[in-house]
mmCIF file of C-alpha atoms and ligand atoms in Angstrom:
data_model
loop_
_atom_site.group_PDB
_atom_site.id
_atom_site.type_symbol
_atom_site.label_atom_id
_atom_site.label_comp_id
_atom_site.label_asym_id
_atom_site.label_seq_id
_atom_site.Cartn_x
_atom_site.Cartn_y
_atom_site.Cartn_z
ATOM 1 C CA MET Y 8 22.945 -12.759 3.347
ATOM 2 C CA LEU Y 9 19.731 -11.196 4.555
ATOM 3 C CA GLY Y 10 21.284 -9.117 7.299
ATOM 4 C CA VAL Y 11 18.973 -8.361 10.186
ATOM 5 C CA GLY Y 12 20.716 -5.691 12.198
ATOM 6 C CA VAL Y 13 17.845 -4.069 14.017
ATOM 7 C CA ARG Y 14 14.943 -5.394 16.006
ATOM 8 C CA TYR Y 15 11.629 -4.971 14.230
ATOM 9 C CA CYS Y 16 9.435 -2.548 16.055
ATOM 10 C CA ALA Y 17 5.982 -2.167 14.550
ATOM 11 C CA GLY Y 18 4.022 0.967 15.281
ATOM 12 C CA PRO Y 19 0.725 0.771 17.101
ATOM 13 C CA VAL Y 20 -1.958 -0.995 15.096
ATOM 14 C CA PRO Y 21 -5.203 0.939 15.122
ATOM 15 C CA ARG Y 22 -8.199 -0.934 16.432
ATOM 16 C CA ARG Y 23 -10.457 -2.424 13.812
ATOM 17 C CA ARG Y 24 -13.142 -0.100 12.542
ATOM 18 C CA GLN Y 25 -16.221 0.204 14.699
ATOM 19 C CA LEU Y 26 -19.662 0.836 13.275
ATOM 20 C CA ASN Y 27 -19.661 4.543 14.062
ATOM 21 C CA ASP Y 28 -16.057 5.234 13.061
ATOM 22 C CA GLY Y 29 -17.156 6.910 9.866
ATOM 23 C CA ILE Y 30 -18.836 9.685 11.826
ATOM 24 C CA PRO Y 31 -15.998 11.642 13.445
ATOM 25 C CA MET Y 32 -17.082 14.324 15.929
ATOM 26 C CA ALA Y 33 -20.278 15.002 14.012
ATOM 27 C CA PRO Y 34 -23.871 13.923 14.468
ATOM 28 C CA MET Y 35 -25.364 11.690 11.792
ATOM 29 C CA THR Y 36 -27.662 14.523 10.676
ATOM 30 C CA GLU Y 37 -24.683 16.541 9.487
ATOM 31 C CA PHE Y 38 -24.244 14.209 6.528
ATOM 32 C CA PRO Y 39 -26.363 14.555 3.412
ATOM 33 C CA ALA Y 40 -28.615 11.610 2.641
ATOM 34 C CA ASP Y 41 -26.948 11.256 -0.753
ATOM 35 C CA LEU Y 42 -23.377 11.214 0.496
ATOM 36 C CA GLU Y 43 -21.910 9.984 -2.800
ATOM 37 C CA GLY Y 44 -23.726 12.753 -4.710
ATOM 38 C CA ALA Y 45 -22.537 15.380 -2.226
ATOM 39 C CA ILE Y 46 -18.941 14.163 -2.544
ATOM 40 C CA ALA Y 47 -19.148 14.310 -6.338
ATOM 41 C CA ASP Y 48 -20.530 17.895 -6.135
ATOM 42 C CA LEU Y 49 -17.810 19.013 -3.710
ATOM 43 C CA LYS Y 50 -15.155 17.385 -5.864
ATOM 44 C CA ARG Y 51 -16.283 19.488 -8.830
ATOM 45 C CA GLU Y 52 -16.618 22.704 -6.787
ATOM 46 C CA ARG Y 53 -13.137 22.309 -5.283
ATOM 47 C CA ASN Y 54 -11.552 21.124 -8.555
ATOM 48 C CA ALA Y 55 -10.259 18.171 -6.556
ATOM 49 C CA LEU Y 56 -8.601 14.981 -7.780
ATOM 50 C CA ILE Y 57 -9.518 11.903 -5.749
ATOM 51 C CA LEU Y 58 -6.882 9.164 -5.772
ATOM 52 C CA ALA Y 59 -7.766 5.841 -4.145
ATOM 53 C CA HIS Y 60 -5.747 2.730 -3.435
ATOM 54 C CA TYR Y 61 -7.329 -0.654 -4.198
ATOM 55 C CA TYR Y 62 -7.533 -1.311 -0.456
ATOM 56 C CA GLN Y 63 -10.132 1.397 0.081
ATOM 57 C CA GLU Y 64 -13.737 0.406 0.693
ATOM 58 C CA ASP Y 65 -15.736 -0.139 -2.505
ATOM 59 C CA PRO Y 66 -17.781 3.133 -2.483
ATOM 60 C CA ILE Y 67 -14.583 5.182 -2.185
ATOM 61 C CA GLN Y 68 -13.048 3.332 -5.124
ATOM 62 C CA ASP Y 69 -16.212 4.032 -7.116
ATOM 63 C CA LEU Y 70 -15.969 7.789 -6.488
ATOM 64 C CA ALA Y 71 -12.261 8.140 -7.232
ATOM 65 C CA ASP Y 72 -10.789 9.645 -10.376
ATOM 66 C CA VAL Y 73 -7.927 7.136 -10.269
ATOM 67 C CA VAL Y 74 -7.845 3.772 -8.478
ATOM 68 C CA GLY Y 75 -4.501 2.028 -8.490
ATOM 69 C CA ASP Y 76 -1.534 0.467 -6.786
ATOM 70 C CA SER Y 77 1.052 2.608 -5.072
ATOM 71 C CA LEU Y 78 3.103 3.109 -8.263
ATOM 72 C CA ALA Y 79 0.119 4.125 -10.398
ATOM 73 C CA LEU Y 80 -1.059 6.523 -7.694
ATOM 74 C CA ALA Y 81 2.380 8.138 -7.356
ATOM 75 C CA ARG Y 82 2.390 8.612 -11.113
ATOM 76 C CA ALA Y 83 -1.139 10.058 -11.076
ATOM 77 C CA ALA Y 84 -0.085 12.446 -8.306
ATOM 78 C CA GLN Y 85 2.939 13.535 -10.334
ATOM 79 C CA GLN Y 86 0.708 14.322 -13.314
ATOM 80 C CA ALA Y 87 -2.063 15.977 -11.274
ATOM 81 C CA GLU Y 88 -3.697 19.119 -12.651
ATOM 82 C CA CYS Y 89 -6.167 20.228 -9.993
ATOM 83 C CA ASP Y 90 -6.457 22.609 -7.045
ATOM 84 C CA VAL Y 91 -6.364 19.914 -4.383
ATOM 85 C CA ILE Y 92 -5.590 16.188 -4.184
ATOM 86 C CA VAL Y 93 -7.620 14.023 -1.803
ATOM 87 C CA PHE Y 94 -5.621 10.862 -1.233
ATOM 88 C CA CYS Y 95 -7.722 7.922 -0.093
ATOM 89 C CA GLY Y 96 -4.942 5.665 1.034
ATOM 90 C CA VAL Y 97 -2.426 5.642 3.847
ATOM 91 C CA HIS Y 98 -0.202 8.423 5.119
ATOM 92 C CA PHE Y 99 3.015 7.488 3.265
ATOM 93 C CA MET Y 100 1.110 7.495 -0.041
ATOM 94 C CA ALA Y 101 -0.369 10.948 0.595
ATOM 95 C CA GLU Y 102 3.049 12.152 1.727
ATOM 96 C CA THR Y 103 4.555 10.936 -1.550
ATOM 97 C CA ALA Y 104 1.856 12.860 -3.435
ATOM 98 C CA ALA Y 105 2.650 15.984 -1.369
ATOM 99 C CA ILE Y 106 6.376 15.640 -2.069
ATOM 100 C CA LEU Y 107 5.621 15.466 -5.802
ATOM 101 C CA ASN Y 108 3.268 18.473 -5.593
ATOM 102 C CA PRO Y 109 4.938 21.339 -3.729
ATOM 103 C CA GLY Y 110 2.403 24.126 -3.219
ATOM 104 C CA ARG Y 111 -0.653 21.955 -3.937
ATOM 105 C CA PRO Y 112 -2.640 20.809 -0.893
ATOM 106 C CA VAL Y 113 -2.866 17.054 -0.385
ATOM 107 C CA LEU Y 114 -5.612 15.900 1.972
ATOM 108 C CA VAL Y 115 -6.155 12.475 3.474
ATOM 109 C CA PRO Y 116 -9.548 11.585 4.986
ATOM 110 C CA ASP Y 117 -7.954 10.201 8.169
ATOM 111 C CA LEU Y 118 -4.476 11.352 9.164
ATOM 112 C CA GLU Y 119 -4.157 8.300 11.448
ATOM 113 C CA ALA Y 120 -4.098 5.987 8.430
ATOM 114 C CA GLY Y 121 -0.528 4.780 8.876
ATOM 115 C CA CYS Y 122 1.205 1.553 7.839
ATOM 116 C CA SER Y 123 3.040 -1.040 9.953
ATOM 117 C CA LEU Y 124 5.973 -0.935 7.542
ATOM 118 C CA ALA Y 125 6.375 2.851 7.568
ATOM 119 C CA ASP Y 126 5.679 3.126 11.313
ATOM 120 C CA GLY Y 127 8.118 0.303 12.081
ATOM 121 C CA CYS Y 128 11.057 2.170 10.556
ATOM 122 C CA PRO Y 129 11.627 5.352 12.607
ATOM 123 C CA SER Y 130 13.939 7.789 10.851
ATOM 124 C CA ASP Y 131 16.442 8.215 13.729
ATOM 125 C CA ALA Y 132 16.955 4.440 14.061
ATOM 126 C CA PHE Y 133 17.154 4.124 10.276
ATOM 127 C CA ARG Y 134 19.827 6.859 10.187
ATOM 128 C CA GLU Y 135 21.935 4.769 12.621
ATOM 129 C CA PHE Y 136 21.293 1.648 10.516
ATOM 130 C CA VAL Y 137 22.495 3.420 7.364
ATOM 131 C CA ASP Y 138 25.531 4.841 9.187
ATOM 132 C CA ARG Y 139 26.508 1.326 10.246
ATOM 133 C CA HIS Y 140 26.917 0.400 6.550
ATOM 134 C CA PRO Y 141 29.170 3.085 5.043
ATOM 135 C CA GLY Y 142 29.363 2.908 1.257
ATOM 136 C CA ALA Y 143 26.042 1.091 0.897
ATOM 137 C CA GLN Y 144 23.357 2.411 -1.449
ATOM 138 C CA VAL Y 145 19.847 2.722 -0.026
ATOM 139 C CA LEU Y 146 16.737 1.418 -1.761
ATOM 140 C CA SER Y 147 13.533 2.086 0.171
ATOM 141 C CA TYR Y 148 10.133 0.621 -0.429
ATOM 142 C CA ILE Y 149 7.572 3.380 -0.963
ATOM 143 C CA ASN Y 150 5.921 2.218 2.307
ATOM 144 C CA ALA Y 151 8.288 4.444 4.313
ATOM 145 C CA SER Y 152 8.177 7.919 5.800
ATOM 146 C CA ALA Y 153 9.323 11.030 3.943
ATOM 147 C CA GLU Y 154 12.366 11.164 6.266
ATOM 148 C CA VAL Y 155 13.412 7.619 5.322
ATOM 149 C CA LYS Y 156 12.849 8.406 1.643
ATOM 150 C CA ALA Y 157 15.053 11.483 2.063
ATOM 151 C CA MET Y 158 17.899 9.151 3.166
ATOM 152 C CA SER Y 159 17.433 6.911 0.123
ATOM 153 C CA ASP Y 160 19.081 6.750 -3.290
ATOM 154 C CA LEU Y 161 16.061 5.164 -4.935
ATOM 155 C CA ILE Y 162 12.476 4.177 -4.059
ATOM 156 C CA CYS Y 163 10.608 1.096 -5.248
ATOM 157 C CA THR Y 164 7.103 -0.323 -5.057
ATOM 158 C CA SER Y 165 6.023 -3.946 -5.143
ATOM 159 C CA SER Y 166 5.482 -3.707 -8.903
ATOM 160 C CA ASN Y 167 8.982 -2.471 -9.764
ATOM 161 C CA ALA Y 168 11.171 -3.709 -6.882
ATOM 162 C CA VAL Y 169 12.983 -6.304 -9.019
ATOM 163 C CA LYS Y 170 13.759 -3.728 -11.701
ATOM 164 C CA MET Y 171 14.947 -1.155 -9.150
ATOM 165 C CA VAL Y 172 17.267 -3.671 -7.443
ATOM 166 C CA GLU Y 173 18.669 -4.652 -10.847
ATOM 167 C CA SER Y 174 19.353 -0.979 -11.573
ATOM 168 C CA MET Y 175 21.528 -0.734 -8.452
ATOM 169 C CA ALA Y 176 24.421 -3.050 -9.198
ATOM 170 C CA GLY Y 177 27.839 -2.424 -7.714
ATOM 171 C CA ALA Y 178 27.818 -1.216 -4.123
ATOM 172 C CA PRO Y 179 26.252 -3.102 -1.196
ATOM 173 C CA LEU Y 180 22.525 -2.420 -1.031
ATOM 174 C CA ILE Y 181 20.350 -1.564 1.952
ATOM 175 C CA PHE Y 182 16.726 -2.560 1.348
ATOM 176 C CA ALA Y 183 14.127 -1.120 3.730
ATOM 177 C CA PRO Y 184 11.691 -1.617 5.396
ATOM 178 C CA ALA Y 185 9.990 -4.850 4.171
ATOM 179 C CA ARG Y 186 11.764 -8.104 4.970
ATOM 180 C CA HIS Y 187 9.439 -10.481 3.078
ATOM 181 C CA LEU Y 188 9.536 -8.334 -0.054
ATOM 182 C CA ALA Y 189 13.336 -8.207 0.333
ATOM 183 C CA ARG Y 190 13.605 -11.996 0.446
ATOM 184 C CA TRP Y 191 11.345 -12.365 -2.584
ATOM 185 C CA VAL Y 192 13.289 -9.748 -4.577
ATOM 186 C CA SER Y 193 16.530 -11.401 -3.546
ATOM 187 C CA LYS Y 194 15.258 -14.719 -4.969
ATOM 188 C CA GLN Y 195 14.083 -13.086 -8.201
ATOM 189 C CA THR Y 196 17.307 -11.201 -8.815
ATOM 190 C CA GLY Y 197 19.779 -13.716 -7.412
ATOM 191 C CA ARG Y 198 21.129 -10.880 -5.311
ATOM 192 C CA ASP Y 199 21.843 -12.430 -1.930
ATOM 193 C CA ASP Y 200 23.732 -9.541 -0.334
ATOM 194 C CA LEU Y 201 20.825 -7.238 0.566
ATOM 195 C CA ILE Y 202 21.114 -5.544 3.945
ATOM 196 C CA VAL Y 203 17.531 -5.625 5.148
ATOM 197 C CA TRP Y 204 15.579 -3.535 7.616
ATOM 198 C CA PRO Y 205 13.323 -6.244 8.992
ATOM 199 C CA GLY Y 206 9.859 -4.678 8.959
ATOM 200 C CA ALA Y 207 6.654 -6.440 7.946
ATOM 201 C CA CYS Y 208 3.085 -5.755 6.883
ATOM 202 C CA VAL Y 209 0.599 -6.761 9.592
ATOM 203 C CA VAL Y 210 -1.962 -7.735 6.965
ATOM 204 C CA HIS Y 211 0.111 -9.885 4.624
ATOM 205 C CA GLU Y 212 2.166 -11.459 7.402
ATOM 206 C CA GLN Y 213 -0.918 -13.031 8.956
ATOM 207 C CA PHE Y 214 -1.648 -15.287 5.952
ATOM 208 C CA SER Y 215 -0.744 -18.823 6.965
ATOM 209 C CA ALA Y 216 1.206 -21.183 4.693
ATOM 210 C CA ARG Y 217 -0.109 -24.176 6.665
ATOM 211 C CA GLN Y 218 -3.745 -23.173 6.234
ATOM 212 C CA LEU Y 219 -3.139 -22.213 2.615
ATOM 213 C CA ALA Y 220 -1.718 -25.663 1.848
ATOM 214 C CA ARG Y 221 -4.903 -27.208 3.298
ATOM 215 C CA LEU Y 222 -7.112 -24.837 1.295
ATOM 216 C CA LYS Y 223 -5.255 -25.719 -1.899
ATOM 217 C CA LEU Y 224 -6.131 -29.373 -1.348
ATOM 218 C CA GLN Y 225 -9.826 -28.399 -1.247
ATOM 219 C CA HIS Y 226 -9.468 -26.301 -4.437
ATOM 220 C CA PRO Y 227 -6.870 -28.102 -6.552
ATOM 221 C CA ASP Y 228 -7.810 -26.083 -9.661
ATOM 222 C CA ALA Y 229 -7.411 -22.684 -7.964
ATOM 223 C CA ASP Y 230 -4.797 -20.169 -9.040
ATOM 224 C CA VAL Y 231 -3.011 -18.914 -5.914
ATOM 225 C CA LEU Y 232 -2.186 -15.202 -6.167
ATOM 226 C CA ALA Y 233 -0.040 -13.502 -3.535
ATOM 227 C CA HIS Y 234 1.415 -10.088 -2.797
ATOM 228 C CA PRO Y 235 5.199 -10.126 -2.217
ATOM 229 C CA GLU Y 236 4.737 -8.739 1.305
ATOM 230 C CA CYS Y 237 3.534 -12.246 2.313
ATOM 231 C CA ASP Y 238 5.787 -14.606 4.202
ATOM 232 C CA GLN Y 239 8.049 -16.814 2.050
ATOM 233 C CA GLY Y 240 6.070 -19.949 2.999
ATOM 234 C CA VAL Y 241 2.956 -18.412 1.424
ATOM 235 C CA LEU Y 242 4.880 -17.179 -1.622
ATOM 236 C CA ASP Y 243 6.302 -20.678 -2.154
ATOM 237 C CA LEU Y 244 2.727 -21.982 -2.487
ATOM 238 C CA ALA Y 245 1.644 -19.226 -4.888
ATOM 239 C CA ASP Y 246 1.219 -19.659 -8.637
ATOM 240 C CA PHE Y 247 1.675 -15.933 -9.190
ATOM 241 C CA VAL Y 248 3.280 -13.206 -7.059
ATOM 242 C CA ALA Y 249 2.636 -9.564 -7.913
ATOM 243 C CA SER Y 250 1.558 -6.124 -6.756
ATOM 244 C CA THR Y 251 -2.111 -5.313 -6.211
ATOM 245 C CA THR Y 252 -2.483 -4.336 -9.877
ATOM 246 C CA GLY Y 253 -0.659 -7.468 -11.022
ATOM 247 C CA ILE Y 254 -2.968 -9.662 -8.934
ATOM 248 C CA ILE Y 255 -6.061 -7.990 -10.419
ATOM 249 C CA ARG Y 256 -4.776 -8.402 -13.985
ATOM 250 C CA ARG Y 257 -3.980 -12.075 -13.463
ATOM 251 C CA ALA Y 258 -7.351 -12.803 -11.849
ATOM 252 C CA VAL Y 259 -9.218 -11.102 -14.698
ATOM 253 C CA GLU Y 260 -7.112 -12.888 -17.303
ATOM 254 C CA PHE Y 261 -8.534 -16.261 -16.158
ATOM 255 C CA PRO Y 262 -12.186 -15.502 -15.317
ATOM 256 C CA GLU Y 263 -13.210 -19.201 -15.311
ATOM 257 C CA ARG Y 264 -10.536 -20.305 -12.864
ATOM 258 C CA PRO Y 265 -11.085 -19.802 -9.111
ATOM 259 C CA SER Y 266 -8.396 -17.762 -7.384
ATOM 260 C CA ILE Y 267 -7.169 -17.948 -3.810
ATOM 261 C CA VAL Y 268 -5.997 -14.413 -3.085
ATOM 262 C CA ALA Y 269 -3.372 -13.508 -0.483
ATOM 263 C CA THR Y 270 -3.747 -9.757 -0.296
ATOM 264 C CA GLU Y 271 -6.111 -7.185 1.179
ATOM 265 C CA GLU Y 272 -9.689 -7.929 0.137
ATOM 266 C CA GLY Y 273 -10.150 -4.429 -1.362
ATOM 267 C CA ASP Y 274 -8.494 -5.922 -4.468
ATOM 268 C CA PHE Y 275 -11.631 -8.037 -4.986
ATOM 269 C CA HIS Y 276 -13.758 -5.039 -6.000
ATOM 270 C CA SER Y 277 -11.879 -4.335 -9.200
ATOM 271 C CA ILE Y 278 -11.710 -8.034 -10.064
ATOM 272 C CA ARG Y 279 -15.491 -8.418 -9.606
ATOM 273 C CA GLN Y 280 -16.158 -5.377 -11.787
ATOM 274 C CA GLN Y 281 -14.125 -6.889 -14.620
ATOM 275 C CA ALA Y 282 -14.960 -10.582 -14.082
ATOM 276 C CA PRO Y 283 -18.317 -10.726 -12.226
ATOM 277 C CA ASP Y 284 -18.555 -14.548 -12.231
ATOM 278 C CA LYS Y 285 -15.033 -15.146 -11.013
ATOM 279 C CA VAL Y 286 -14.766 -17.259 -7.837
ATOM 280 C CA LEU Y 287 -12.522 -15.470 -5.323
ATOM 281 C CA ILE Y 288 -11.362 -17.199 -2.153
ATOM 282 C CA PRO Y 289 -9.551 -15.113 0.485
ATOM 283 C CA ALA Y 290 -6.313 -16.733 1.671
ATOM 284 C CA PRO Y 291 -6.643 -17.933 5.268
ATOM 285 C CA GLY Y 292 -4.909 -16.609 8.351
ATOM 286 C CA ALA Y 293 -3.447 -18.797 11.093
ATOM 287 C CA ASP Y 294 -6.607 -18.292 13.131
ATOM 288 C CA GLU Y 295 -9.339 -20.068 11.173
ATOM 289 C CA SER Y 296 -12.085 -18.037 12.836
ATOM 290 C CA CYS Y 297 -10.622 -14.748 11.641
ATOM 291 C CA SER Y 298 -11.050 -13.330 8.181
ATOM 292 C CA CYS Y 299 -8.585 -10.554 8.785
ATOM 293 C CA SER Y 300 -7.524 -9.539 5.308
ATOM 294 C CA GLN Y 301 -8.587 -5.913 5.712
ATOM 295 C CA CYS Y 302 -5.840 -3.377 6.381
ATOM 296 C CA PRO Y 303 -6.815 -1.668 9.650
ATOM 297 C CA TYR Y 304 -5.046 1.502 8.548
ATOM 298 C CA MET Y 305 -6.500 1.755 5.044
ATOM 299 C CA ARG Y 306 -9.963 1.102 6.418
ATOM 300 C CA LEU Y 307 -9.808 4.157 8.696
ATOM 301 C CA ASN Y 308 -10.829 6.163 5.645
ATOM 302 C CA THR Y 309 -14.588 6.217 5.140
ATOM 303 C CA LEU Y 310 -17.046 7.959 2.842
ATOM 304 C CA GLU Y 311 -18.025 10.269 5.725
ATOM 305 C CA LYS Y 312 -14.444 11.306 6.314
ATOM 306 C CA LEU Y 313 -13.923 11.805 2.572
ATOM 307 C CA TYR Y 314 -16.963 14.103 2.547
ATOM 308 C CA LEU Y 315 -15.595 16.115 5.511
ATOM 309 C CA SER Y 316 -12.171 16.370 3.864
ATOM 310 C CA LEU Y 317 -13.653 17.920 0.757
ATOM 311 C CA ARG Y 318 -16.055 20.122 2.687
ATOM 312 C CA ASP Y 319 -13.514 21.433 5.232
ATOM 313 C CA GLY Y 320 -10.275 21.278 3.209
ATOM 314 C CA GLY Y 321 -8.466 19.047 5.693
ATOM 315 C CA PRO Y 322 -6.701 17.279 7.210
ATOM 316 C CA GLU Y 323 -3.721 18.219 5.065
ATOM 317 C CA VAL Y 324 -0.547 16.151 4.831
ATOM 318 C CA THR Y 325 2.499 18.383 5.154
ATOM 319 C CA VAL Y 326 6.171 17.579 4.688
ATOM 320 C CA ASP Y 327 9.103 19.701 5.859
ATOM 321 C CA PRO Y 328 10.296 21.418 2.630
ATOM 322 C CA VAL Y 329 13.950 20.428 3.183
ATOM 323 C CA ILE Y 330 12.955 16.763 3.642
ATOM 324 C CA ALA Y 331 10.572 17.000 0.681
ATOM 325 C CA ASP Y 332 13.306 18.361 -1.607
ATOM 326 C CA ARG Y 333 15.592 15.459 -0.643
ATOM 327 C CA ALA Y 334 12.893 12.794 -0.855
ATOM 328 C CA ARG Y 335 11.678 14.004 -4.254
ATOM 329 C CA VAL Y 336 14.972 13.018 -5.920
ATOM 330 C CA PRO Y 337 14.751 9.197 -5.363
ATOM 331 C CA ILE Y 338 10.983 9.179 -5.977
ATOM 332 C CA GLU Y 339 11.334 10.950 -9.325
ATOM 333 C CA ARG Y 340 14.251 8.672 -10.190
ATOM 334 C CA MET Y 341 11.995 5.671 -9.610
ATOM 335 C CA LEU Y 342 9.243 7.162 -11.778
ATOM 336 C CA GLU Y 343 11.737 7.772 -14.577
ATOM 337 C CA LEU Y 344 13.123 4.215 -14.374
ATOM 338 C CA SER Y 345 9.727 2.495 -14.135
HETATM 339 P P1 LIG G 4 0.947 -2.042 -3.942
HETATM 340 O O1 LIG G 4 2.202 -1.347 -4.342
HETATM 341 O O2 LIG G 4 0.839 -3.401 -4.562
HETATM 342 O O3 LIG G 4 -0.206 -1.177 -4.184
HETATM 343 O O4 LIG G 4 1.025 -2.347 -2.388
HETATM 344 C C1 LIG G 4 0.888 -1.340 -1.445
HETATM 345 C C2 LIG G 4 0.638 -1.884 -0.142
HETATM 346 O O5 LIG G 4 0.589 -1.186 0.838
HETATM 347 C C3 LIG G 4 0.457 -3.320 -0.045
HETATM 348 O O6 LIG G 4 0.218 -3.674 1.247
HETATM 349 FE FE1 LIG G 5 0.890 -1.039 5.182
HETATM 350 FE FE2 LIG G 5 0.220 -3.598 5.045
HETATM 351 FE FE3 LIG G 5 -1.686 -1.791 5.201
HETATM 352 FE FE4 LIG G 5 -0.230 -2.041 2.954
HETATM 353 S S1 LIG G 5 -1.642 -3.542 3.823
HETATM 354 S S2 LIG G 5 -0.767 -0.132 3.977
HETATM 355 S S3 LIG G 5 1.768 -2.564 3.811
HETATM 356 S S4 LIG G 5 -0.139 -2.228 6.774
#
């Protein structure tokens, strides 16, 4: 049973990026003409490690020391040897890096870079949810706040969710906060007793199975690749379901075959670098006029804000040390099991 005990309440979605959003509280003249060069210089001077998720804009990916999915970035943060980490991703990812690096500053170019999944699972409501299921184990998707992680027995990402669920046999299992991922994992594992916090990703949820079916008819040879945060109707039409890294690997593996891709379009950059002639077709949303496969949170980070982060040493992501100590246990457990 996919138990839905709580109403889904998504956090506010930031407005889409405006042209001047990359220039926070500073006149244009404050930025060096060679912004990329200045960032590279500051990175060296500060002995900084730049981690970037695949959903960051292309120039940020090009400047990063490590580009990866959420699991690879958590691992890179755990192994960091630097004076400061600049996390070009969303808040929960930077928070995870901070939890794994007590005493080392973790900066994020825009502190407002949230996530509909993390924001839609407030810790006080989640506490009540957990209390309503005494004896259940708690497996939380990494797209959750530090407080929710601190209430969890284990963390998972989209690339290891099946393995993590399989490692938690026995007691009833709470899975939070991604309902589409939960349904997909349930199908993969045959485990139909997950107790699910019904959150969703605003980016992946907008892909439309109806429009995708029509697009497939126009491209019968295309390989349909989807992230498991998509709705089940979209996943049912996919040839391959995987994390951001998994999607990139699959696309590069078949460079001659067009791919319809149901994930954030930042994934395309890495694919194009490795398979320049590959035909990539973004999966459609319900609204045909909208190509809305950019995460409005991820895209709050810009080169200008990355420059300011390195120059000014902020904004820093901080986690209450008591919460961090608790949250570190299930994160490290995941990294050991992965
Ligand atoms: P990955 O774990 O595949 O990087 O996904 C993170 C994410 O936020 C997808 O929307
Ligand atoms: Fe969160 Fe979705 Fe953006 Fe990923 S794409 S960070 S799940 S809102």
